[in-house]
Amino acid sequence: QSALTQPASVSGSPGQSITISCTGTSSNVGRYNYVSWYQQHPGKAPKLIIYDVTNRPSGVSNRFSGSKSGNTASLNISGLQADDEATYHCGSYAFASNLVFGGGTKLTVL
Amino acid sequence: EVQLAESGGGSVQPGGSLRLSCAASGFTFSTYWMYWVRQVPGKGLVWVSRMDTDGFITDYADSVKGRFTISRDNTKNTLYLDMNNLRAEDTAVYFCARDREMRVSKWYFDLWGRGTLVTVSS
């Protein structure tokens, strides 16, 4: 049982936009603006795509954006592309030097 | 090339021990906090442990506290994870990861290794 709750799967067609939610509690997502998102292709290591809720590392497409409201963070991907098909993990700093993740969301590009 | 490379995984019986290593190259290892993260194949990521740049500050997830020990050798550019009293639920791919920023712990990982599989089974 992961500390953060994500939908198991989402799907969208090329060019469309999708949103993945990440629900935590007042001890993690709701308390800190230290939310991150990682993209992971099968058999590969995760790649950081969002940090500090909304920031993108250099080189990450601006089609990826993050937001937060209360205890729920969200990742939006616009203009879906075939290569976006991957599993997306959210993470949040939690009280007392702890980091928690969601269970991952598998994105299928139809 | 900037990279991390884990090694030391394998199969072990419950109650056994393993030492994982993570060799860093292409960057100044001693200026980054380092982390271990594990993942049961097909499941989510789980943070395991972290260590500061000098090896003085360590933190552990509750699930491994008292059984796992993180350490580093900055002269060898290597991070370690000593795992004792292993349980079936420790079975996972173990990744080492680097913090995104130098000298501080931001809990964001911009460089990962490819992972090493640990299987705990009788």
PDB file of C-alpha atoms in Angstrom:
ATOM      1  CA  GLN A   1       0.000   0.000   0.000  1.00  0.00           C
ATOM      2  CA  SER A   2       1.684   3.208  -1.192  1.00  0.00           C
ATOM      3  CA  ALA A   3       1.442   6.366   0.888  1.00  0.00           C
ATOM      4  CA  LEU A   4       0.280   8.393  -2.111  1.00  0.00           C
ATOM      5  CA  THR A   5      -2.670   7.303  -4.239  1.00  0.00           C
ATOM      6  CA  GLN A   6      -2.489   7.368  -8.014  1.00  0.00           C
ATOM      7  CA  PRO A   7      -4.819   5.846 -10.582  1.00  0.00           C
ATOM      8  CA  ALA A   8      -3.437   2.560 -11.864  1.00  0.00           C
ATOM      9  CA  SER A   9      -3.839   3.575 -15.479  1.00  0.00           C
ATOM     10  CA  VAL A  10      -4.851   6.400 -17.777  1.00  0.00           C
ATOM     11  CA  SER A  11      -5.009   6.619 -21.534  1.00  0.00           C
ATOM     12  CA  GLY A  12      -5.271   9.188 -24.261  1.00  0.00           C
ATOM     13  CA  SER A  13      -4.902   9.609 -27.988  1.00  0.00           C
ATOM     14  CA  PRO A  14      -1.997  11.371 -29.663  1.00  0.00           C
ATOM     15  CA  GLY A  15      -2.381  15.121 -29.412  1.00  0.00           C
ATOM     16  CA  GLN A  16      -4.781  14.986 -26.492  1.00  0.00           C
ATOM     17  CA  SER A  17      -4.085  16.041 -22.911  1.00  0.00           C
ATOM     18  CA  ILE A  18      -4.291  13.882 -19.821  1.00  0.00           C
ATOM     19  CA  THR A  19      -4.027  14.502 -16.106  1.00  0.00           C
ATOM     20  CA  ILE A  20      -2.723  12.123 -13.474  1.00  0.00           C
ATOM     21  CA  SER A  21      -3.690  12.725  -9.881  1.00  0.00           C
ATOM     22  CA  CYS A  22      -1.641  11.986  -6.776  1.00  0.00           C
ATOM     23  CA  THR A  23      -3.505  12.124  -3.489  1.00  0.00           C
ATOM     24  CA  GLY A  24      -1.724  12.272  -0.179  1.00  0.00           C
ATOM     25  CA  THR A  25      -2.461  13.695   3.242  1.00  0.00           C
ATOM     26  CA  SER A  26      -1.810  16.782   5.325  1.00  0.00           C
ATOM     27  CA  SER A  27       1.462  15.137   6.410  1.00  0.00           C
ATOM     28  CA  ASN A  28       2.975  15.043   2.952  1.00  0.00           C
ATOM     29  CA  VAL A  29       1.455  16.565  -0.201  1.00  0.00           C
ATOM     30  CA  GLY A  30      -0.765  18.964   1.721  1.00  0.00           C
ATOM     31  CA  ARG A  31       1.995  20.139   4.032  1.00  0.00           C
ATOM     32  CA  TYR A  32       4.962  20.634   1.738  1.00  0.00           C
ATOM     33  CA  ASN A  33       5.546  22.038  -1.741  1.00  0.00           C
ATOM     34  CA  TYR A  34       8.071  19.287  -2.359  1.00  0.00           C
ATOM     35  CA  VAL A  35       6.184  17.197  -4.879  1.00  0.00           C
ATOM     36  CA  SER A  36       7.991  15.482  -7.733  1.00  0.00           C
ATOM     37  CA  TRP A  37       7.040  13.414 -10.750  1.00  0.00           C
ATOM     38  CA  TYR A  38       9.095  10.760 -12.496  1.00  0.00           C
ATOM     39  CA  GLN A  39       8.624   9.122 -15.871  1.00  0.00           C
ATOM     40  CA  GLN A  40       9.718   5.502 -16.180  1.00  0.00           C
ATOM     41  CA  HIS A  41       9.838   3.510 -19.386  1.00  0.00           C
ATOM     42  CA  PRO A  42       9.834  -0.297 -19.095  1.00  0.00           C
ATOM     43  CA  GLY A  43      13.135  -1.674 -17.904  1.00  0.00           C
ATOM     44  CA  LYS A  44      14.595   1.794 -17.438  1.00  0.00           C
ATOM     45  CA  ALA A  45      15.420   3.979 -14.478  1.00  0.00           C
ATOM     46  CA  PRO A  46      12.996   6.750 -13.548  1.00  0.00           C
ATOM     47  CA  LYS A  47      13.530  10.223 -14.997  1.00  0.00           C
ATOM     48  CA  LEU A  48      12.737  13.383 -13.046  1.00  0.00           C
ATOM     49  CA  ILE A  49      10.228  15.520 -14.965  1.00  0.00           C
ATOM     50  CA  ILE A  50       8.720  17.785 -12.286  1.00  0.00           C
ATOM     51  CA  TYR A  51      10.043  19.013  -8.933  1.00  0.00           C
ATOM     52  CA  ASP A  52       8.835  21.544  -6.365  1.00  0.00           C
ATOM     53  CA  VAL A  53       5.274  20.868  -7.590  1.00  0.00           C
ATOM     54  CA  THR A  54       5.598  22.912 -10.791  1.00  0.00           C
ATOM     55  CA  ASN A  55       9.219  23.139 -11.924  1.00  0.00           C
ATOM     56  CA  ARG A  56      10.673  21.308 -14.889  1.00  0.00           C
ATOM     57  CA  PRO A  57      14.343  20.298 -15.044  1.00  0.00           C
ATOM     58  CA  SER A  58      16.293  21.570 -17.981  1.00  0.00           C
ATOM     59  CA  GLY A  59      15.556  19.533 -21.092  1.00  0.00           C
ATOM     60  CA  VAL A  60      12.091  18.366 -20.058  1.00  0.00           C
ATOM     61  CA  SER A  61       9.373  19.296 -22.507  1.00  0.00           C
ATOM     62  CA  ASN A  62       6.981  22.088 -21.541  1.00  0.00           C
ATOM     63  CA  ARG A  63       4.185  19.687 -22.437  1.00  0.00           C
ATOM     64  CA  PHE A  64       4.626  18.401 -18.882  1.00  0.00           C
ATOM     65  CA  SER A  65       3.232  20.567 -16.101  1.00  0.00           C
ATOM     66  CA  GLY A  66       2.489  20.085 -12.424  1.00  0.00           C
ATOM     67  CA  SER A  67       0.098  21.595  -9.932  1.00  0.00           C
ATOM     68  CA  LYS A  68      -1.248  21.059  -6.443  1.00  0.00           C
ATOM     69  CA  SER A  69      -4.467  21.734  -4.577  1.00  0.00           C
ATOM     70  CA  GLY A  70      -4.767  20.742  -0.966  1.00  0.00           C
ATOM     71  CA  ASN A  71      -3.650  17.149  -0.518  1.00  0.00           C
ATOM     72  CA  THR A  72      -3.719  16.350  -4.234  1.00  0.00           C
ATOM     73  CA  ALA A  73      -0.991  16.973  -6.779  1.00  0.00           C
ATOM     74  CA  SER A  74      -1.517  16.606 -10.502  1.00  0.00           C
ATOM     75  CA  LEU A  75       0.595  16.017 -13.566  1.00  0.00           C
ATOM     76  CA  ASN A  76      -0.725  17.259 -16.884  1.00  0.00           C
ATOM     77  CA  ILE A  77       0.683  16.092 -20.193  1.00  0.00           C
ATOM     78  CA  SER A  78      -0.478  18.000 -23.250  1.00  0.00           C
ATOM     79  CA  GLY A  79      -0.065  17.083 -26.897  1.00  0.00           C
ATOM     80  CA  LEU A  80       0.357  13.398 -26.124  1.00  0.00           C
ATOM     81  CA  GLN A  81       3.062  11.633 -28.086  1.00  0.00           C
ATOM     82  CA  ALA A  82       3.793   7.944 -28.500  1.00  0.00           C
ATOM     83  CA  ASP A  83       6.964   8.240 -26.441  1.00  0.00           C
ATOM     84  CA  ASP A  84       4.969   9.534 -23.476  1.00  0.00           C
ATOM     85  CA  GLU A  85       3.715   5.991 -22.967  1.00  0.00           C
ATOM     86  CA  ALA A  86       5.324   5.088 -19.661  1.00  0.00           C
ATOM     87  CA  THR A  87       4.633   4.761 -15.964  1.00  0.00           C
ATOM     88  CA  TYR A  88       4.498   7.991 -13.972  1.00  0.00           C
ATOM     89  CA  HIS A  89       5.350   8.129 -10.288  1.00  0.00           C
ATOM     90  CA  CYS A  90       4.612  10.973  -7.907  1.00  0.00           C
ATOM     91  CA  GLY A  91       6.667  11.607  -4.801  1.00  0.00           C
ATOM     92  CA  SER A  92       6.411  13.926  -1.832  1.00  0.00           C
ATOM     93  CA  TYR A  93       8.565  14.852   1.102  1.00  0.00           C
ATOM     94  CA  ALA A  94       6.879  13.798   4.320  1.00  0.00           C
ATOM     95  CA  PHE A  95       7.347  14.720   7.941  1.00  0.00           C
ATOM     96  CA  ALA A  96      10.551  13.643   9.719  1.00  0.00           C
ATOM     97  CA  SER A  97      12.946  13.147   6.841  1.00  0.00           C
ATOM     98  CA  ASN A  98      10.895  10.785   4.831  1.00  0.00           C
ATOM     99  CA  LEU A  99      10.007  10.531   1.167  1.00  0.00           C
ATOM    100  CA  VAL A 100       6.848   8.820   0.005  1.00  0.00           C
ATOM    101  CA  PHE A 101       5.768   7.749  -3.466  1.00  0.00           C
ATOM    102  CA  GLY A 102       2.597   6.729  -5.186  1.00  0.00           C
ATOM    103  CA  GLY A 103       2.000   3.337  -6.722  1.00  0.00           C
ATOM    104  CA  GLY A 104       2.601   4.599 -10.248  1.00  0.00           C
ATOM    105  CA  THR A 105       0.239   5.287 -13.132  1.00  0.00           C
ATOM    106  CA  LYS A 106       0.633   3.532 -16.455  1.00  0.00           C
ATOM    107  CA  LEU A 107      -0.102   5.865 -19.337  1.00  0.00           C
ATOM    108  CA  THR A 108      -1.219   4.270 -22.580  1.00  0.00           C
ATOM    109  CA  VAL A 109      -1.170   6.329 -25.756  1.00  0.00           C
ATOM    110  CA  LEU A 110      -3.903   4.873 -27.918  1.00  0.00           C
TER     111      LEU A 110
ATOM    112  CA  GLU B   1      29.951  10.140 -18.928  1.00  0.00           C
ATOM    113  CA  VAL B   2      27.926  10.959 -15.855  1.00  0.00           C
ATOM    114  CA  GLN B   3      26.546   7.715 -14.494  1.00  0.00           C
ATOM    115  CA  LEU B   4      25.779   5.467 -11.556  1.00  0.00           C
ATOM    116  CA  ALA B   5      26.197   1.708 -11.667  1.00  0.00           C
ATOM    117  CA  GLU B   6      24.839  -0.631  -9.011  1.00  0.00           C
ATOM    118  CA  SER B   7      26.150  -4.088  -8.296  1.00  0.00           C
ATOM    119  CA  GLY B   8      25.927  -6.757  -5.624  1.00  0.00           C
ATOM    120  CA  GLY B   9      22.381  -7.939  -6.067  1.00  0.00           C
ATOM    121  CA  GLY B  10      21.434 -11.591  -6.130  1.00  0.00           C
ATOM    122  CA  SER B  11      19.462 -14.311  -4.438  1.00  0.00           C
ATOM    123  CA  VAL B  12      19.639 -14.827  -0.696  1.00  0.00           C
ATOM    124  CA  GLN B  13      17.693 -16.776   1.876  1.00  0.00           C
ATOM    125  CA  PRO B  14      15.558 -15.056   4.493  1.00  0.00           C
ATOM    126  CA  GLY B  15      17.740 -13.871   7.334  1.00  0.00           C
ATOM    127  CA  GLY B  16      20.727 -13.516   5.043  1.00  0.00           C
ATOM    128  CA  SER B  17      22.831 -10.507   4.142  1.00  0.00           C
ATOM    129  CA  LEU B  18      23.970  -8.661   1.030  1.00  0.00           C
ATOM    130  CA  ARG B  19      26.067  -5.615   0.283  1.00  0.00           C
ATOM    131  CA  LEU B  20      25.077  -3.428  -2.624  1.00  0.00           C
ATOM    132  CA  SER B  21      27.527  -1.024  -4.240  1.00  0.00           C
ATOM    133  CA  CYS B  22      26.932   1.984  -6.432  1.00  0.00           C
ATOM    134  CA  ALA B  23      29.884   3.269  -8.438  1.00  0.00           C
ATOM    135  CA  ALA B  24      29.686   6.891  -9.496  1.00  0.00           C
ATOM    136  CA  SER B  25      31.557   8.425 -12.398  1.00  0.00           C
ATOM    137  CA  GLY B  26      31.641  11.616 -14.420  1.00  0.00           C
ATOM    138  CA  PHE B  27      30.807  13.988 -11.577  1.00  0.00           C
ATOM    139  CA  THR B  28      32.136  15.066  -8.189  1.00  0.00           C
ATOM    140  CA  PHE B  29      30.579  12.348  -6.064  1.00  0.00           C
ATOM    141  CA  SER B  30      31.599  13.907  -2.760  1.00  0.00           C
ATOM    142  CA  THR B  31      29.408  16.972  -3.320  1.00  0.00           C
ATOM    143  CA  TYR B  32      26.090  15.154  -3.579  1.00  0.00           C
ATOM    144  CA  TRP B  33      23.705  13.596  -1.120  1.00  0.00           C
ATOM    145  CA  MET B  34      22.972  10.055  -2.263  1.00  0.00           C
ATOM    146  CA  TYR B  35      19.969   7.788  -1.910  1.00  0.00           C
ATOM    147  CA  TRP B  36      18.769   4.220  -2.289  1.00  0.00           C
ATOM    148  CA  VAL B  37      15.319   3.608  -3.744  1.00  0.00           C
ATOM    149  CA  ARG B  38      13.767   0.202  -4.377  1.00  0.00           C
ATOM    150  CA  GLN B  39      11.015  -1.052  -6.617  1.00  0.00           C
ATOM    151  CA  VAL B  40       9.218  -4.338  -6.782  1.00  0.00           C
ATOM    152  CA  PRO B  41       8.925  -4.979 -10.539  1.00  0.00           C
ATOM    153  CA  GLY B  42       5.636  -3.567 -11.769  1.00  0.00           C
ATOM    154  CA  LYS B  43       5.041  -1.636  -8.556  1.00  0.00           C
ATOM    155  CA  GLY B  44       5.788   1.823  -7.201  1.00  0.00           C
ATOM    156  CA  LEU B  45       9.030   3.338  -5.992  1.00  0.00           C
ATOM    157  CA  VAL B  46       9.975   3.157  -2.319  1.00  0.00           C
ATOM    158  CA  TRP B  47      12.627   5.338  -0.721  1.00  0.00           C
ATOM    159  CA  VAL B  48      15.020   3.278   1.401  1.00  0.00           C
ATOM    160  CA  SER B  49      17.825   5.450   2.713  1.00  0.00           C
ATOM    161  CA  ARG B  50      19.899   8.595   2.220  1.00  0.00           C
ATOM    162  CA  MET B  51      23.322   9.876   3.188  1.00  0.00           C
ATOM    163  CA  ASP B  52      24.877  13.324   3.231  1.00  0.00           C
ATOM    164  CA  THR B  53      28.007  14.317   1.352  1.00  0.00           C
ATOM    165  CA  ASP B  54      30.455  13.500   4.158  1.00  0.00           C
ATOM    166  CA  GLY B  55      28.834  10.328   5.455  1.00  0.00           C
ATOM    167  CA  PHE B  56      27.736  11.765   8.783  1.00  0.00           C
ATOM    168  CA  ILE B  57      23.968  12.068   8.302  1.00  0.00           C
ATOM    169  CA  THR B  58      21.837   9.060   7.477  1.00  0.00           C
ATOM    170  CA  ASP B  59      18.122   8.403   7.324  1.00  0.00           C
ATOM    171  CA  TYR B  60      16.173   5.220   6.757  1.00  0.00           C
ATOM    172  CA  ALA B  61      12.654   4.182   5.935  1.00  0.00           C
ATOM    173  CA  ASP B  62      10.958   2.558   8.924  1.00  0.00           C
ATOM    174  CA  SER B  63      10.734  -0.734   7.021  1.00  0.00           C
ATOM    175  CA  VAL B  64      14.532  -1.133   6.927  1.00  0.00           C
ATOM    176  CA  LYS B  65      15.638   0.745  10.032  1.00  0.00           C
ATOM    177  CA  GLY B  66      17.943  -1.390  12.165  1.00  0.00           C
ATOM    178  CA  ARG B  67      18.582  -3.874   9.353  1.00  0.00           C
ATOM    179  CA  PHE B  68      20.101  -1.773   6.552  1.00  0.00           C
ATOM    180  CA  THR B  69      23.138   0.513   6.735  1.00  0.00           C
ATOM    181  CA  ILE B  70      24.073   3.096   4.160  1.00  0.00           C
ATOM    182  CA  SER B  71      27.656   4.252   3.783  1.00  0.00           C
ATOM    183  CA  ARG B  72      29.963   5.855   1.250  1.00  0.00           C
ATOM    184  CA  ASP B  73      33.620   6.064   0.351  1.00  0.00           C
ATOM    185  CA  ASN B  74      34.296   9.370  -1.351  1.00  0.00           C
ATOM    186  CA  THR B  75      37.847   8.274  -2.204  1.00  0.00           C
ATOM    187  CA  LYS B  76      36.375   5.438  -4.254  1.00  0.00           C
ATOM    188  CA  ASN B  77      33.307   7.353  -5.494  1.00  0.00           C
ATOM    189  CA  THR B  78      31.133   4.560  -4.203  1.00  0.00           C
ATOM    190  CA  LEU B  79      27.909   4.326  -2.218  1.00  0.00           C
ATOM    191  CA  TYR B  80      27.009   1.178  -0.300  1.00  0.00           C
ATOM    192  CA  LEU B  81      23.975  -0.453   1.242  1.00  0.00           C
ATOM    193  CA  ASP B  82      24.564  -3.236   3.723  1.00  0.00           C
ATOM    194  CA  MET B  83      21.429  -5.294   4.113  1.00  0.00           C
ATOM    195  CA  ASN B  84      21.054  -7.700   7.027  1.00  0.00           C
ATOM    196  CA  ASN B  85      18.278  -9.968   8.281  1.00  0.00           C
ATOM    197  CA  LEU B  86      16.689  -9.847   4.845  1.00  0.00           C
ATOM    198  CA  ARG B  87      13.019 -10.634   4.458  1.00  0.00           C
ATOM    199  CA  ALA B  88      10.920 -11.754   1.513  1.00  0.00           C
ATOM    200  CA  GLU B  89       9.387  -8.292   1.355  1.00  0.00           C
ATOM    201  CA  ASP B  90      12.830  -6.816   0.672  1.00  0.00           C
ATOM    202  CA  THR B  91      12.757  -8.442  -2.757  1.00  0.00           C
ATOM    203  CA  ALA B  92      13.043  -5.617  -5.281  1.00  0.00           C
ATOM    204  CA  VAL B  93      15.239  -3.818  -7.750  1.00  0.00           C
ATOM    205  CA  TYR B  94      17.472  -1.442  -5.816  1.00  0.00           C
ATOM    206  CA  PHE B  95      18.451   1.851  -7.434  1.00  0.00           C
ATOM    207  CA  CYS B  96      20.993   4.339  -6.229  1.00  0.00           C
ATOM    208  CA  ALA B  97      20.210   7.935  -7.054  1.00  0.00           C
ATOM    209  CA  ARG B  98      21.807  11.353  -6.827  1.00  0.00           C
ATOM    210  CA  ASP B  99      20.198  14.478  -5.455  1.00  0.00           C
ATOM    211  CA  ARG B 100      19.395  17.097  -8.027  1.00  0.00           C
ATOM    212  CA  GLU B 101      21.391  19.802  -6.240  1.00  0.00           C
ATOM    213  CA  MET B 102      24.914  19.883  -4.902  1.00  0.00           C
ATOM    214  CA  ARG B 103      25.594  19.867  -1.157  1.00  0.00           C
ATOM    215  CA  VAL B 104      21.953  19.930  -0.058  1.00  0.00           C
ATOM    216  CA  SER B 105      19.225  17.335   0.235  1.00  0.00           C
ATOM    217  CA  LYS B 106      16.241  18.276  -1.886  1.00  0.00           C
ATOM    218  CA  TRP B 107      14.877  14.761  -2.180  1.00  0.00           C
ATOM    219  CA  TYR B 108      14.757  15.013  -5.975  1.00  0.00           C
ATOM    220  CA  PHE B 109      16.778  12.543  -7.998  1.00  0.00           C
ATOM    221  CA  ASP B 110      18.194  13.623 -11.333  1.00  0.00           C
ATOM    222  CA  LEU B 111      20.581  10.710 -11.876  1.00  0.00           C
ATOM    223  CA  TRP B 112      19.772   7.048 -11.348  1.00  0.00           C
ATOM    224  CA  GLY B 113      21.589   3.812 -11.892  1.00  0.00           C
ATOM    225  CA  ARG B 114      20.058   0.920 -13.804  1.00  0.00           C
ATOM    226  CA  GLY B 115      19.318  -0.975 -10.622  1.00  0.00           C
ATOM    227  CA  THR B 116      20.311  -4.322  -9.179  1.00  0.00           C
ATOM    228  CA  LEU B 117      17.816  -7.067  -8.348  1.00  0.00           C
ATOM    229  CA  VAL B 118      17.693  -8.532  -4.857  1.00  0.00           C
ATOM    230  CA  THR B 119      15.638 -11.675  -4.378  1.00  0.00           C
ATOM    231  CA  VAL B 120      14.975 -13.004  -0.894  1.00  0.00           C
ATOM    232  CA  SER B 121      13.552 -16.493  -1.004  1.00  0.00           C
ATOM    233  CA  SER B 122      14.009 -19.889   0.566  1.00  0.00           C
TER     234      SER B 122
END
